[in-house]
Amino acid sequence: LDFFDYDAVDIVCDLSALPFKPNSVDAYVSRSVLEHVPNPSGIVAHFHRCTKVGGLGLHLIPFLFPFHASPSDFQRYTHKGLEMLFREWEIVEQTNATGPITLGLLNTIEFLSIMFSLGQAQVKAFIYLLLCSLLFPLKYLDALFVNRKSFLSMAPSIFTVVRKHGQDSTS
């Protein structure tokens, strides 16, 4: 499902107008989506309406991550903020999907790309890609820190698994 009709997309729709019947979906998976919608709590409510009792939501959501317009970028969430966003759900698991090495690399690459591009978007994109290519192998050092709750406070992205619980009034 996507807002745009890419080759790999089966359903094209706006997340605020999901075309599913209440209690009909087993699970949702989103990867870096909720920071791009202006009303994430409304989208989560739509997920909740469409999800079967016992159904899952698996969401990878940026926390300490640089701005990335696609086409817009509106918010970030701490793990506690995600608990509030998904307050109608049971939180099954929250973990850091990446660690402090990735956090440092993201900020360093963004900073250097901005500094050396002198405000030119195409130059910035080239420098960003070049630095990513050169520094990417360092991300493997994050293996020591991923999936450790003690690193949620400095996670570039947080993986949150939720389950729809209880009786549903839309049945």
mmCIF file with all atom_site columns, N, CA and C in Angstrom, residues 4 7 18 24 43 46 49 51 66 81 93 106 121 133 147 169:
data_model
loop_
_atom_site.group_PDB
_atom_site.id
_atom_site.type_symbol
_atom_site.label_atom_id
_atom_site.label_alt_id
_atom_site.label_comp_id
_atom_site.label_asym_id
_atom_site.label_entity_id
_atom_site.label_seq_id
_atom_site.pdbx_PDB_ins_code
_atom_site.Cartn_x
_atom_site.Cartn_y
_atom_site.Cartn_z
_atom_site.occupancy
_atom_site.B_iso_or_equiv
_atom_site.pdbx_formal_charge
_atom_site.auth_seq_id
_atom_site.auth_comp_id
_atom_site.auth_asym_id
_atom_site.auth_atom_id
_atom_site.pdbx_PDB_model_num
ATOM 1  N N  . PHE A 1 4   ? 1.605   6.467  -3.737 1.00 0.00 ? 4   PHE A N  1
ATOM 2  C CA . PHE A 1 4   ? 2.026   6.561  -5.125 1.00 0.00 ? 4   PHE A CA 1
ATOM 3  C C  . PHE A 1 4   ? 1.964   5.191  -5.780 1.00 0.00 ? 4   PHE A C  1
ATOM 4  N N  . ASP A 1 7   ? 5.678   0.314  -9.001 1.00 0.00 ? 7   ASP A N  1
ATOM 5  C CA . ASP A 1 7   ? 5.497   -1.028 -9.557 1.00 0.00 ? 7   ASP A CA 1
ATOM 6  C C  . ASP A 1 7   ? 5.140   -2.063 -8.499 1.00 0.00 ? 7   ASP A C  1
ATOM 7  N N  . LEU A 1 18  ? -8.197  4.609  4.515  1.00 0.00 ? 18  LEU A N  1
ATOM 8  C CA . LEU A 1 18  ? -7.903  3.203  4.222  1.00 0.00 ? 18  LEU A CA 1
ATOM 9  C C  . LEU A 1 18  ? -9.143  2.497  3.671  1.00 0.00 ? 18  LEU A C  1
ATOM 10 N N  . SER A 1 24  ? -10.682 -6.156 9.661  1.00 0.00 ? 24  SER A N  1
ATOM 11 C CA . SER A 1 24  ? -10.427 -7.040 8.528  1.00 0.00 ? 24  SER A CA 1
ATOM 12 C C  . SER A 1 24  ? -8.950  -7.300 8.244  1.00 0.00 ? 24  SER A C  1
ATOM 13 N N  . ILE A 1 43  ? -3.916  8.484  11.709 1.00 0.00 ? 43  ILE A N  1
ATOM 14 C CA . ILE A 1 43  ? -3.535  7.298  10.920 1.00 0.00 ? 43  ILE A CA 1
ATOM 15 C C  . ILE A 1 43  ? -3.530  6.062  11.805 1.00 0.00 ? 43  ILE A C  1
ATOM 16 N N  . HIS A 1 46  ? -6.943  4.892  12.290 1.00 0.00 ? 46  HIS A N  1
ATOM 17 C CA . HIS A 1 46  ? -7.423  4.136  11.120 1.00 0.00 ? 46  HIS A CA 1
ATOM 18 C C  . HIS A 1 46  ? -6.864  2.714  11.129 1.00 0.00 ? 46  HIS A C  1
ATOM 19 N N  . ARG A 1 49  ? -8.903  0.808  13.671 1.00 0.00 ? 49  ARG A N  1
ATOM 20 C CA . ARG A 1 49  ? -10.251 0.500  13.181 1.00 0.00 ? 49  ARG A CA 1
ATOM 21 C C  . ARG A 1 49  ? -10.239 -0.724 12.258 1.00 0.00 ? 49  ARG A C  1
ATOM 22 N N  . THR A 1 51  ? -7.851  -3.132 11.982 1.00 0.00 ? 51  THR A N  1
ATOM 23 C CA . THR A 1 51  ? -7.137  -4.312 12.468 1.00 0.00 ? 51  THR A CA 1
ATOM 24 C C  . THR A 1 51  ? -8.056  -5.211 13.291 1.00 0.00 ? 51  THR A C  1
ATOM 25 N N  . PRO A 1 66  ? 18.031  12.725 11.062 1.00 0.00 ? 66  PRO A N  1
ATOM 26 C CA . PRO A 1 66  ? 17.954  14.019 10.377 1.00 0.00 ? 66  PRO A CA 1
ATOM 27 C C  . PRO A 1 66  ? 16.665  14.172 9.558  1.00 0.00 ? 66  PRO A C  1
ATOM 28 N N  . GLY A 1 81  ? 6.894   8.592  23.679 1.00 0.00 ? 81  GLY A N  1
ATOM 29 C CA . GLY A 1 81  ? 5.953   9.217  22.756 1.00 0.00 ? 81  GLY A CA 1
ATOM 30 C C  . GLY A 1 81  ? 5.225   8.185  21.921 1.00 0.00 ? 81  GLY A C  1
ATOM 31 N N  . GLU A 1 93  ? 6.495   -4.898 22.063 1.00 0.00 ? 93  GLU A N  1
ATOM 32 C CA . GLU A 1 93  ? 7.957   -4.767 22.101 1.00 0.00 ? 93  GLU A CA 1
ATOM 33 C C  . GLU A 1 93  ? 8.357   -3.402 21.564 1.00 0.00 ? 93  GLU A C  1
ATOM 34 N N  . LEU A 1 106 ? 24.982  9.265  10.898 1.00 0.00 ? 106 LEU A N  1
ATOM 35 C CA . LEU A 1 106 ? 23.920  10.068 10.288 1.00 0.00 ? 106 LEU A CA 1
ATOM 36 C C  . LEU A 1 106 ? 24.178  11.555 10.475 1.00 0.00 ? 106 LEU A C  1
ATOM 37 N N  . ALA A 1 121 ? 21.987  21.892 -3.752 1.00 0.00 ? 121 ALA A N  1
ATOM 38 C CA . ALA A 1 121 ? 21.281  20.637 -3.477 1.00 0.00 ? 121 ALA A CA 1
ATOM 39 C C  . ALA A 1 121 ? 21.902  19.444 -4.200 1.00 0.00 ? 121 ALA A C  1
ATOM 40 N N  . SER A 1 133 ? 28.601  5.835  1.180  1.00 0.00 ? 133 SER A N  1
ATOM 41 C CA . SER A 1 133 ? 29.331  4.702  0.600  1.00 0.00 ? 133 SER A CA 1
ATOM 42 C C  . SER A 1 133 ? 30.633  4.427  1.343  1.00 0.00 ? 133 SER A C  1
ATOM 43 N N  . ASN A 1 147 ? 18.938  -3.766 19.665 1.00 0.00 ? 147 ASN A N  1
ATOM 44 C CA . ASN A 1 147 ? 18.037  -4.579 20.492 1.00 0.00 ? 147 ASN A CA 1
ATOM 45 C C  . ASN A 1 147 ? 18.376  -4.531 21.980 1.00 0.00 ? 147 ASN A C  1
ATOM 46 N N  . SER A 1 169 ? -15.538 -1.931 19.534 1.00 0.00 ? 169 SER A N  1
ATOM 47 C CA . SER A 1 169 ? -16.881 -1.380 19.389 1.00 0.00 ? 169 SER A CA 1
ATOM 48 C C  . SER A 1 169 ? -17.313 -1.243 17.934 1.00 0.00 ? 169 SER A C  1
#
